[in-house]
mmCIF file of C-alpha atoms in Angstrom:
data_model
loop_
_atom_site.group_PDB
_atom_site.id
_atom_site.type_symbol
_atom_site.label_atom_id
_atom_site.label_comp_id
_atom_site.label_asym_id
_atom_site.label_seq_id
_atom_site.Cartn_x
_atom_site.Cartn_y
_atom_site.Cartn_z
ATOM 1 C CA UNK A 1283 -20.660 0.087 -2.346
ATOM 2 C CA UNK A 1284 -20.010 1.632 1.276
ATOM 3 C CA UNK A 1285 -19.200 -0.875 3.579
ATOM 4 C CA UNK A 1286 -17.986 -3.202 1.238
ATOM 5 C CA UNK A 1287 -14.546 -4.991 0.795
ATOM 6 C CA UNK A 1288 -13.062 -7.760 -1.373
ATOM 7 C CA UNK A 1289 -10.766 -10.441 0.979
ATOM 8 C CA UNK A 1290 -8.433 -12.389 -0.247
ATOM 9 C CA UNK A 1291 -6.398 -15.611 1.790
ATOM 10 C CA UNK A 1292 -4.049 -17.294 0.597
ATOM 11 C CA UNK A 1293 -3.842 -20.756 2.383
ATOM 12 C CA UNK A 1294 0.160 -22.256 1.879
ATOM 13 C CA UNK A 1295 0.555 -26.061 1.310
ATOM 14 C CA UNK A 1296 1.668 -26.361 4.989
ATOM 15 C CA UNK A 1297 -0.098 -24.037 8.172
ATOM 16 C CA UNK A 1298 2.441 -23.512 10.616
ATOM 17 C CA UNK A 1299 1.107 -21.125 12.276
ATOM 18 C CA UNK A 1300 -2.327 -20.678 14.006
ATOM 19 C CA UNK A 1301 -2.786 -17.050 13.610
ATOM 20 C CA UNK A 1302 -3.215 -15.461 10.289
ATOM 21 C CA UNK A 1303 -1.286 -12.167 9.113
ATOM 22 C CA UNK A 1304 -3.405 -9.459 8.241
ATOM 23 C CA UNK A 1305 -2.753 -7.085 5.865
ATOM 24 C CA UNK A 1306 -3.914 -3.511 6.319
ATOM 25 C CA UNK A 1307 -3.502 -0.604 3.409
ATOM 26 C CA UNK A 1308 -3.322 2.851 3.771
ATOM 27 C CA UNK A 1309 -5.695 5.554 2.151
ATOM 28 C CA UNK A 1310 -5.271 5.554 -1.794
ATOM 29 C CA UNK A 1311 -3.612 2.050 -1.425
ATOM 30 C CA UNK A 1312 -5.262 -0.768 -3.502
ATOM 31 C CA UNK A 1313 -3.328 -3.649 -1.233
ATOM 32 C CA UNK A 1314 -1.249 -5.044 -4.268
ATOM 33 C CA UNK A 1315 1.855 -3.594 -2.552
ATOM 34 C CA UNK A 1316 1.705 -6.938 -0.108
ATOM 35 C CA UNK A 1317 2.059 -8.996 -3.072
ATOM 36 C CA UNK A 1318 5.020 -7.106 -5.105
ATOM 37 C CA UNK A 1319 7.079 -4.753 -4.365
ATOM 38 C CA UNK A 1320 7.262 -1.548 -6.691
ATOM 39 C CA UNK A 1321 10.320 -3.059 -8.303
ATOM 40 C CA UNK A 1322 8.515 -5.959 -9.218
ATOM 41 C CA UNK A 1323 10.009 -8.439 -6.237
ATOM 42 C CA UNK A 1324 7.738 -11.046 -4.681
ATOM 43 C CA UNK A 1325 6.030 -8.793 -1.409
ATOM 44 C CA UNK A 1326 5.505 -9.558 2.245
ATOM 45 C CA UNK A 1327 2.228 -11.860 1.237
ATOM 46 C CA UNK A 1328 4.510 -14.520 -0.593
ATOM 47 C CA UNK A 1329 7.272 -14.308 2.311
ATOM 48 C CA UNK A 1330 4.200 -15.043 5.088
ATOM 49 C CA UNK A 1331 3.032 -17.734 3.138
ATOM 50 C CA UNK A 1332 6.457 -19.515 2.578
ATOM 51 C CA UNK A 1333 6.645 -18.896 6.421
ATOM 52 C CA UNK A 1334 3.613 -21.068 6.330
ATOM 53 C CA UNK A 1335 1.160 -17.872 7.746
ATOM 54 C CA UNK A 1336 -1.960 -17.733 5.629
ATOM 55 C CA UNK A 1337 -1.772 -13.726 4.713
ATOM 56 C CA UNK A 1338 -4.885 -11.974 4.524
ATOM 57 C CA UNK A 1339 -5.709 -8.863 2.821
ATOM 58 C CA UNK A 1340 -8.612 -6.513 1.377
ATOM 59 C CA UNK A 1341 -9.494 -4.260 -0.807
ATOM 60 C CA UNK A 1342 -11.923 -1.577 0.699
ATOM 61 C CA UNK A 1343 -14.592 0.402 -1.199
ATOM 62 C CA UNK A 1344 -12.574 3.444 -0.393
ATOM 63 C CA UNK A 1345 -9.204 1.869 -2.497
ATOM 64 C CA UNK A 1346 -10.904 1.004 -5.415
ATOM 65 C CA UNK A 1347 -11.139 3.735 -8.209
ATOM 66 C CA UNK A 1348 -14.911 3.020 -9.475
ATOM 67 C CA UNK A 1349 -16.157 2.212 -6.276
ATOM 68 C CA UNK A 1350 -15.559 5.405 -4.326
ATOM 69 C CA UNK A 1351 -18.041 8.216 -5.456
ATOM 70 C CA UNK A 1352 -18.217 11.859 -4.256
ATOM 71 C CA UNK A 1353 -21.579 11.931 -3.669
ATOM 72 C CA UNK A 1354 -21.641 8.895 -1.925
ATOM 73 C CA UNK A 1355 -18.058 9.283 0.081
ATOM 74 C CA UNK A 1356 -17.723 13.025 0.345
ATOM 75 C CA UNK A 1357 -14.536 15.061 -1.156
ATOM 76 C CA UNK A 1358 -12.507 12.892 -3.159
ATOM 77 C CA UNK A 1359 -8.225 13.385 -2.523
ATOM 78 C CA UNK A 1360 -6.112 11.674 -4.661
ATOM 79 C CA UNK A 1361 -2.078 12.040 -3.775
ATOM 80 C CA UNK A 1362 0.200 14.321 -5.498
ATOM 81 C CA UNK A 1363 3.798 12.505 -6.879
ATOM 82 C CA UNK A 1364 5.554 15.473 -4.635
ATOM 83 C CA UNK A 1365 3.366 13.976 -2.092
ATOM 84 C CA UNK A 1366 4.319 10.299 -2.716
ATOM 85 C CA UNK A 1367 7.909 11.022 -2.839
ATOM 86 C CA UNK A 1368 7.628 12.699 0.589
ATOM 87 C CA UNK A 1369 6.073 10.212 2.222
ATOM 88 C CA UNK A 1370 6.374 6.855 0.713
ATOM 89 C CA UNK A 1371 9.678 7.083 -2.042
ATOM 90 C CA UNK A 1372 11.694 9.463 -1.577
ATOM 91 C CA UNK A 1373 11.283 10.139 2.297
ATOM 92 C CA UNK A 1374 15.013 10.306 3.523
ATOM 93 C CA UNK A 1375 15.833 13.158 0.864
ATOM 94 C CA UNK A 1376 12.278 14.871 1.070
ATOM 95 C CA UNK A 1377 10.413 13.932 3.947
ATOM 96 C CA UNK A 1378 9.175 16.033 6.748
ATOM 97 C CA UNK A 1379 8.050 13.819 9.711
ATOM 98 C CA UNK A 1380 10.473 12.997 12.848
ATOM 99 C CA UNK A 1381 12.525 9.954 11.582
ATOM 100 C CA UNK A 1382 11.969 10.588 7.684
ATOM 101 C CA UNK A 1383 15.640 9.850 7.383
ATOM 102 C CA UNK A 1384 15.589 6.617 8.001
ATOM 103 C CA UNK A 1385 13.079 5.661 5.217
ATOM 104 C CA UNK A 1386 15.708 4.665 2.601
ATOM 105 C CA UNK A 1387 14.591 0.957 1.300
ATOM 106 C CA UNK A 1388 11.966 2.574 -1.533
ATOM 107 C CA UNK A 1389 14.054 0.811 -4.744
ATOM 108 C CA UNK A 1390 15.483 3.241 -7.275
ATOM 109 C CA UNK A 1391 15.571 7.137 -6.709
ATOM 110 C CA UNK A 1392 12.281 7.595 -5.090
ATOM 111 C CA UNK A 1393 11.350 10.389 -7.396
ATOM 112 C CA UNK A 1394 9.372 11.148 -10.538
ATOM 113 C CA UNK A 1395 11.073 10.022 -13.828
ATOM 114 C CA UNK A 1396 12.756 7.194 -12.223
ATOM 115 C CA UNK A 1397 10.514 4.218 -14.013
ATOM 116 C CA UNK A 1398 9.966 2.394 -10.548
ATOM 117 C CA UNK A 1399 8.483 5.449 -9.108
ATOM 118 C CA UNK A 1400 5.912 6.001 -12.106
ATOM 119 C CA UNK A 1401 4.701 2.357 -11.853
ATOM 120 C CA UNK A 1402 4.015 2.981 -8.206
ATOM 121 C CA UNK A 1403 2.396 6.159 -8.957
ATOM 122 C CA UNK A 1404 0.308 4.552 -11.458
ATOM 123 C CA UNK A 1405 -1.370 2.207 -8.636
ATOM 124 C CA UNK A 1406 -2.354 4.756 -6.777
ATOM 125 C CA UNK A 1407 -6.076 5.674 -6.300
ATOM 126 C CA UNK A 1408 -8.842 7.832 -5.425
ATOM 127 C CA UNK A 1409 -9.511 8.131 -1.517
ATOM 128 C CA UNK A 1410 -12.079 9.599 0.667
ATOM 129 C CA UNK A 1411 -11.751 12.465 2.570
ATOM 130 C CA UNK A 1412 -13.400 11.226 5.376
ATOM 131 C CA UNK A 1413 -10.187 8.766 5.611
ATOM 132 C CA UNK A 1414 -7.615 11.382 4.609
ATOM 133 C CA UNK A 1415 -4.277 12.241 6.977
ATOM 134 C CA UNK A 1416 -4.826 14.866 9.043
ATOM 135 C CA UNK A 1417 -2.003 16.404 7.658
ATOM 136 C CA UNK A 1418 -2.172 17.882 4.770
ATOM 137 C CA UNK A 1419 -1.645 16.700 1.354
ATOM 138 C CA UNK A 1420 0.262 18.758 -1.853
#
């Protein structure tokens, strides 16, 4: 599976726009945050494509749970929920980068226990090491 990726485009009724928007996910992402938001909200793919972009996204052989193997990809990581709350939910209150205070849009409390947090916990998957933060990771 290295090298691999599943695309998808979505193509709206109308093009307005020449250029498509694409989509890029982070390391343990599985690129279903463009389509809904972690409280269950239409995401940024459905807003393009009103907008008449076509949105493109992926899925890479590193974000996929079965398709990412140690001996294959190296040291698996996997994030923490102290480490998701720090950096993707609960930021303002836990963060510890430069403008971590501003991150306040993450819906409900951020943290573990609060339902919206555990479903976006629950999407989260295995990553490679070899694509891991520099930084590192509780």
């Amino acid at each position: 599976m290295g090298g691999s990726a599943y695309v998808e485009v979505w193509v709206p009724k109308q093009v307005r726009h020449p250029y498509p928007i694409v989509y890029l996910h982070g390391a343990g992402q599985t690129a279903t945050d463009w389509q809904q938001t972690p409280d269950g909200r239409p995401g940024w793919a459905y807003y393009f494509a009103k907008q008449g972009y076509v949105p493109v996204h992926g899925r890479f052989a590193g974000a996929r749970p079965l398709a990412v193997r140690a001996d294959h990809d190296g040291t698996l990581n996997i994030r923490t929920a102290s480490n998701l709350e720090s950096i993707f939910t609960a930021s303002a209150k836990k963060g510890d980068f430069p403008r971590a205070k501003l991150h306040t849009q993450f819906p409900g409390t951020g943290l573990m226990g609060d339902p919206i947090f555990d479903d976006f916990a629950k999407r989260k998957c295995n990553f490679s090491a070899a694509v891991a933060p520099r930084r590192r990771i509780n």
